[in-house]
Amino acid sequence: MKKGLSKEAIAARAAREVQDGMYVNLGFGIPSLVAEYLAGRDVVLHSENGLIGMGPLAKQGEEDPDVINATKQLVTIAPGGAIVSQSDSFMIIRGGHLDMTFLGAFQVSENGDLANWKVPGEDNIPGVGGAMDLAVGAKAVVVAMTHADKDGSPKIVKECSYPLTGRRCVSLIVTDLAVIRVTGQGLVLEEAAPGFTAEEIQKVTEPKLIVSPGLKEIAV
Amino acid sequence: MDKTVKSSDEAVRDINDGAIILSAGFGLCGIPENLIRALVRKGSKDLTIICNNLGSTDSKDGQIYGAGLLAKNGQIKKFIGSFPGPIAKLPWFKELYRSKKIELEIIPQGTLNERIRCAGAGLGGFYTPTGVGTPIEEGKEKRLIDGREYILELPLAADFALIKAHKGDRAGNLVYRYSARNYNPVMAPAAKVAIAEVEELCEVGALDPDSVHTPGIFVSRIVKGETYEKRA
């Protein structure tokens, strides 16, 4: 079977959405890998536990247990960094001060609904963290995820069957197979992974994709 | 004014069965680790713990620490937070949850903060766009403000707040360090009794007023923490 992009390549493609001067938040999973592709850029990373200006992971000998990120990794503070309380950190998120957030997802719907916090079933213990606040507060929500789940079922669906994180909040989806923009007309396939056709991508996507006239290959 | 108590055990002496407790920290960063250990020793039961995550694992030994120690010791009736964390993967915790011996209330992180802040600030609640169109909105008043939908969230108060600061003076003025600040300044004002543990205890007048993050007016007791493991 053909292979799409690696997790790292998804993160690298997602990182190209970031423009210099942006304030950006990175969620768990593939989104956390985006940081690596923003190194050296004029971008400020916000971590919801109260760190504005997150630097790279702490090297051995540099670790300080009082400096962690929202993924609970030992990190560093970038030059010009600032510390705020949780309350102020979520004022930043909800108040529309973040330019972009990258989130993982279980499902994204045709109209940009996001489901990423709860798996149905009474025995599954949910955890929401900052995802719902980021979904309503960031100026742009980019989902970075695998195109299908482990058993091959589409994660881009007509309507989410999992409990929602936010309604109509996703603007762009970057997966191992495609880059898809959420528009008022529907989902527009803008880029395809090397070796994949629009038809092949449609097969693992539940809603009908609009193929962009400018469809191109994802630059890896 | 001198609010110091001699030990963590003395600081938690009146946290009795059924108490509602705000426990600060994020992951294992900025947690009141000495007060939690004292509360484990005291053994109070049926506690409601309001905390971002119910403890977390130490990356070195893989064991649960922080407020998770209270769950492990069977002291918690209800957890209110945004993210149970790695404890949710442990078989003994799953069993507590399945058999309804522990109740979980999951709240979006920003809403959790703001509900606690409201309790300390004397506010009756707030309207937030967070959770609109999700299961979080169920049973809540909805309102359209400037064309956008919001839901009403109510204050979340407690009997006790367990706070950790880097430095503090005898009057309870507190200074935090880096990302260990997190929930601490939000939680201290929201409880009837706020108990702060500090790594360094200093005399009144030793702190620069401009550097104080939480003023002593929000703090009832202050204790120098006996041992800091500062796990991560």
Coordinates of N, CA, C and O in Angstrom, one line a residue, chain A residues 28 48-51 64-72 74 77 83-88 90 94 117-118 122-133 136-137 163-167, chain B residues 26-27 29 53 56 82-84 88 93-94 97-98 104 106-111 113-114 117 128-136 148-149 177-183 185-186 230 232:
Chain A
F28 N -1.6 18.9 21.4 CA -0.9 17.6 21.6 C -0.8 16.9 20.3 O -1.4 17.2 19.3
E48 N -0.5 26.9 27.0 CA -1.7 27.4 27.8 C -1.4 27.3 29.3 O -2.2 27.9 30.1
N49 N -0.4 26.7 29.8 CA -0.1 26.7 31.2 C 0.5 28.0 31.7 O 0.8 28.2 32.9
G50 N 0.6 29.0 30.8 CA 1.0 30.3 31.2 C 2.4 30.8 30.7 O 2.9 31.7 31.2
L51 N 2.8 30.2 29.6 CA 4.1 30.6 29.1 C 3.9 31.2 27.7 O 3.4 30.6 26.8
D64 N 14.7 22.6 34.2 CA 14.2 23.3 35.4 C 12.7 22.9 35.6 O 11.9 23.1 34.8
P65 N 12.5 22.1 36.7 CA 11.1 21.6 36.9 C 10.0 22.7 37.0 O 8.8 22.4 36.9
D66 N 10.4 24.0 37.2 CA 9.5 25.1 37.2 C 9.2 25.6 35.8 O 8.5 26.6 35.6
V67 N 9.8 25.0 34.8 CA 9.6 25.5 33.4 C 9.1 24.3 32.5 O 9.9 23.6 32.0
I68 N 7.8 24.2 32.4 CA 7.2 23.2 31.6 C 6.3 23.8 30.6 O 5.8 24.9 30.7
N69 N 5.9 23.0 29.6 CA 4.9 23.4 28.6 C 3.5 22.7 28.9 O 3.5 21.9 29.8
A70 N 2.5 22.9 28.1 CA 1.2 22.3 28.3 C 1.2 20.8 28.1 O 0.3 20.1 28.6
T71 N 2.2 20.3 27.4 CA 2.4 18.9 27.3 C 3.2 18.3 28.4 O 3.5 17.1 28.4
K72 N 3.5 19.2 29.4 CA 4.3 18.8 30.6 C 5.7 18.4 30.3 O 6.3 17.6 31.0
L74 N 9.7 19.4 29.8 CA 10.6 20.4 30.3 C 11.1 21.2 29.2 O 11.7 20.7 28.2
I77 N 12.6 29.0 28.1 CA 11.8 30.2 27.8 C 12.6 31.0 26.8 O 13.8 31.2 27.0
I83 N 5.7 35.2 31.6 CA 4.9 34.3 32.4 C 3.6 34.9 32.8 O 3.6 36.1 33.3
V84 N 2.5 34.2 32.7 CA 1.2 34.7 33.2 C 0.5 33.6 33.9 O 0.9 32.4 33.9
S85 N -0.5 34.0 34.7 CA -1.4 33.0 35.4 C -2.2 32.2 34.4 O -2.4 32.7 33.2
Q86 N -2.8 31.1 34.8 CA -3.8 30.4 34.0 C -4.9 31.3 33.5 O -5.3 31.2 32.3
S87 N -5.4 32.1 34.4 CA -6.5 33.0 34.1 C -6.2 33.9 32.9 O -6.9 34.1 31.9
D88 N -5.0 34.5 33.0 CA -4.5 35.4 31.9 C -4.2 34.6 30.6 O -4.4 35.1 29.5
F90 N -5.8 32.1 29.5 CA -7.0 31.8 28.8 C -7.7 33.1 28.4 O -8.6 33.0 27.5
R94 N -9.2 33.0 24.7 CA -10.6 33.3 24.4 C -10.8 34.7 23.8 O -11.7 34.9 23.1
W117 N -12.0 15.5 22.0 CA -11.8 15.4 23.4 C -12.4 14.2 24.1 O -12.0 13.8 25.1
K118 N -13.3 13.5 23.4 CA -14.1 12.5 24.1 C -14.4 11.4 23.1 O -15.0 11.6 22.1
E122 N -19.2 4.7 27.9 CA -19.2 5.1 29.3 C -17.9 4.9 30.0 O -17.6 5.6 31.0
D123 N -17.1 3.9 29.6 CA -15.9 3.6 30.3 C -14.7 4.5 29.9 O -13.6 4.4 30.4
N124 N -14.9 5.3 28.8 CA -13.8 6.1 28.3 C -13.8 7.4 29.1 O -14.7 8.2 29.1
I125 N -12.6 7.6 29.8 CA -12.5 8.8 30.7 C -12.1 10.0 29.8 O -11.0 9.9 29.2
P126 N -12.9 11.0 29.7 CA -12.6 12.2 28.8 C -11.6 13.2 29.5 O -11.5 13.2 30.7
G127 N -11.0 14.0 28.7 CA -10.2 15.1 29.2 C -10.2 16.2 28.2 O -9.8 15.9 27.0
V128 N -10.5 17.4 28.5 CA -10.7 18.4 27.5 C -9.5 19.4 27.4 O -9.2 19.9 26.4
G129 N -8.9 19.7 28.6 CA -7.8 20.6 28.6 C -8.3 22.0 28.0 O -9.4 22.4 28.3
G130 N -7.4 22.6 27.2 CA -7.7 23.9 26.7 C -8.3 23.9 25.3 O -8.6 24.9 24.7
A131 N -8.7 22.7 24.8 CA -9.1 22.5 23.4 C -10.3 23.3 23.0 O -10.4 24.0 22.0
M132 N -11.3 23.3 23.9 CA -12.6 24.1 23.6 C -12.4 25.6 23.6 O -13.0 26.3 22.8
D133 N -11.5 26.1 24.4 CA -11.2 27.5 24.5 C -10.5 27.9 23.2 O -10.7 28.9 22.6
V136 N -12.7 28.1 20.1 CA -13.6 29.3 19.9 C -12.7 30.6 19.8 O -13.2 31.6 19.4
G137 N -11.5 30.5 20.4 CA -10.8 31.8 20.6 C -9.7 32.1 19.5 O -9.5 33.3 19.2
P163 N -18.5 13.4 20.4 CA -18.9 14.7 21.0 C -18.1 15.9 20.5 O -16.8 15.7 20.4
L164 N -18.7 17.0 20.2 CA -18.0 18.1 19.6 C -17.1 18.9 20.7 O -17.4 18.9 21.8
T165 N -16.0 19.4 20.1 CA -15.1 20.4 20.9 C -15.6 21.8 20.6 O -15.6 22.7 21.4
G166 N -15.9 22.0 19.3 CA -16.4 23.3 18.8 C -17.1 23.2 17.5 O -16.9 22.2 16.8
R167 N -17.9 24.2 17.3 CA -18.7 24.2 16.0 C -18.1 25.1 15.0 O -17.7 26.2 15.4
Chain B
F26 N -0.1 22.6 37.7 CA -0.4 22.1 36.3 C 0.7 21.0 36.1 O 1.9 21.2 36.2
G27 N 0.2 19.7 35.8 CA 1.1 18.6 35.8 C 1.6 18.5 37.2 O 0.8 18.5 38.1
C29 N 3.9 20.6 38.2 CA 4.6 21.9 38.3 C 3.8 22.9 39.1 O 2.6 23.1 38.9
N53 N -5.4 18.8 36.6 CA -5.3 17.4 36.3 C -5.2 16.7 37.7 O -4.6 17.2 38.6
S56 N -0.1 13.6 38.2 CA 0.6 13.3 36.9 C 1.7 12.3 37.2 O 2.0 12.0 38.4
S82 N -10.0 19.8 34.3 CA -10.1 19.9 32.9 C -9.5 18.6 32.2 O -9.9 18.3 31.1
F83 N -8.7 17.9 32.9 CA -8.0 16.8 32.3 C -7.5 15.8 33.4 O -6.6 16.2 34.1
P84 N -8.1 14.6 33.5 CA -7.6 13.7 34.6 C -6.2 13.4 34.4 O -5.5 13.3 35.4
A88 N -5.9 8.4 34.3 CA -7.1 7.9 33.6 C -6.7 6.5 32.9 O -7.6 5.8 32.5
F93 N -7.6 3.1 38.7 CA -8.4 4.4 38.6 C -9.6 4.1 37.7 O -10.7 4.5 38.1
K94 N -9.4 3.4 36.6 CA -10.5 3.0 35.8 C -11.6 2.3 36.5 O -12.8 2.5 36.3
Y97 N -13.6 4.6 38.7 CA -14.5 5.3 37.8 C -15.7 4.5 37.4 O -16.9 4.9 37.5
R98 N -15.4 3.2 37.0 CA -16.4 2.3 36.5 C -17.4 2.0 37.6 O -18.6 1.9 37.4
L104 N -16.4 12.2 38.2 CA -15.5 13.2 37.5 C -16.4 14.3 36.9 O -17.4 14.0 36.3
I106 N -15.7 17.2 34.1 CA -14.7 17.7 33.2 C -15.2 19.1 32.7 O -16.2 19.2 32.1
I107 N -14.3 20.1 32.9 CA -14.6 21.4 32.5 C -13.5 22.0 31.6 O -12.4 21.8 31.9
P108 N -13.9 22.7 30.5 CA -12.8 23.3 29.7 C -11.9 24.2 30.6 O -12.4 24.8 31.5
Q109 N -10.6 24.1 30.3 CA -9.6 24.7 31.1 C -9.8 26.2 31.4 O -9.7 26.7 32.5
G110 N -10.2 26.9 30.3 CA -10.4 28.4 30.5 C -11.7 28.6 31.4 O -11.7 29.6 32.2
T111 N -12.7 27.8 31.2 CA -13.9 28.0 32.0 C -13.6 27.6 33.4 O -14.1 28.3 34.4
N113 N -10.8 28.0 35.1 CA -10.1 29.1 35.6 C -11.0 30.3 35.9 O -10.9 30.9 37.0
E114 N -11.9 30.6 35.0 CA -12.7 31.8 35.1 C -13.8 31.5 36.2 O -14.2 32.4 36.9
R117 N -12.0 32.1 39.4 CA -11.7 33.5 39.5 C -13.0 34.2 40.0 O -12.9 35.1 40.8
T128 N -19.6 32.7 28.4 CA -18.5 32.4 27.6 C -18.9 31.7 26.3 O -19.9 30.9 26.3
P129 N -18.1 31.9 25.2 CA -18.4 31.1 24.0 C -17.9 29.7 24.0 O -18.3 28.9 23.2
T130 N -17.0 29.4 25.0 CA -16.4 28.1 25.1 C -17.5 27.0 25.4 O -18.2 27.2 26.4
G131 N -17.6 26.0 24.6 CA -18.5 24.9 24.9 C -19.8 25.0 24.2 O -20.6 24.1 24.2
V132 N -20.1 26.2 23.5 CA -21.3 26.3 22.7 C -21.4 25.2 21.6 O -20.4 25.0 20.9
G133 N -22.5 24.5 21.6 CA -22.7 23.5 20.5 C -22.0 22.2 20.9 O -22.0 21.3 20.1
T134 N -21.5 22.1 22.2 CA -20.9 20.8 22.6 C -21.7 20.3 23.9 O -22.6 21.0 24.4
P135 N -21.4 19.1 24.3 CA -22.1 18.6 25.5 C -21.9 19.5 26.8 O -22.7 19.4 27.7
I136 N -21.0 20.4 26.8 CA -20.7 21.3 27.9 C -21.9 22.3 28.1 O -22.2 22.7 29.2
R148 N -23.3 36.7 18.8 CA -22.6 35.5 19.1 C -23.2 34.8 20.2 O -23.7 35.4 21.2
E149 N -23.2 33.4 20.2 CA -23.8 32.6 21.3 C -22.9 32.4 22.4 O -21.7 32.2 22.2
R177 N 7.4 31.2 40.7 CA 8.6 31.1 39.8 C 8.2 30.4 38.5 O 7.7 29.3 38.5
Y178 N 8.4 31.1 37.4 CA 8.1 30.7 36.0 C 6.8 30.0 35.9 O 5.8 30.4 36.5
S179 N 6.7 28.8 35.2 CA 5.4 28.3 34.9 C 4.8 27.6 36.1 O 3.7 27.0 36.0
A180 N 5.5 27.6 37.3 CA 4.9 27.1 38.5 C 3.8 28.1 39.0 O 3.1 27.8 40.0
R181 N 3.7 29.2 38.4 CA 2.6 30.2 38.8 C 1.2 29.6 38.5 O 0.4 29.6 39.4
N182 N 1.0 29.2 37.3 CA -0.2 28.6 36.8 C -1.5 28.9 37.5 O -2.0 30.0 37.5
Y183 N -2.1 27.9 38.2 CA -3.4 28.2 38.9 C -3.3 28.9 40.2 O -4.3 29.2 40.8
P185 N -2.3 31.9 41.6 CA -2.9 33.2 41.9 C -4.4 33.2 41.7 O -5.1 34.0 42.3
V186 N -5.0 32.3 40.9 CA -6.4 32.2 40.6 C -7.1 31.6 41.8 O -8.2 32.0 42.2
K230 N 9.9 18.1 43.6 CA 9.8 18.8 42.2 C 9.9 17.8 41.1 O 10.8 17.9 40.2
A232 N 9.1 15.8 37.6 CA 8.6 16.3 36.3 C 8.5 15.1 35.4 O 9.1 14.0 35.6

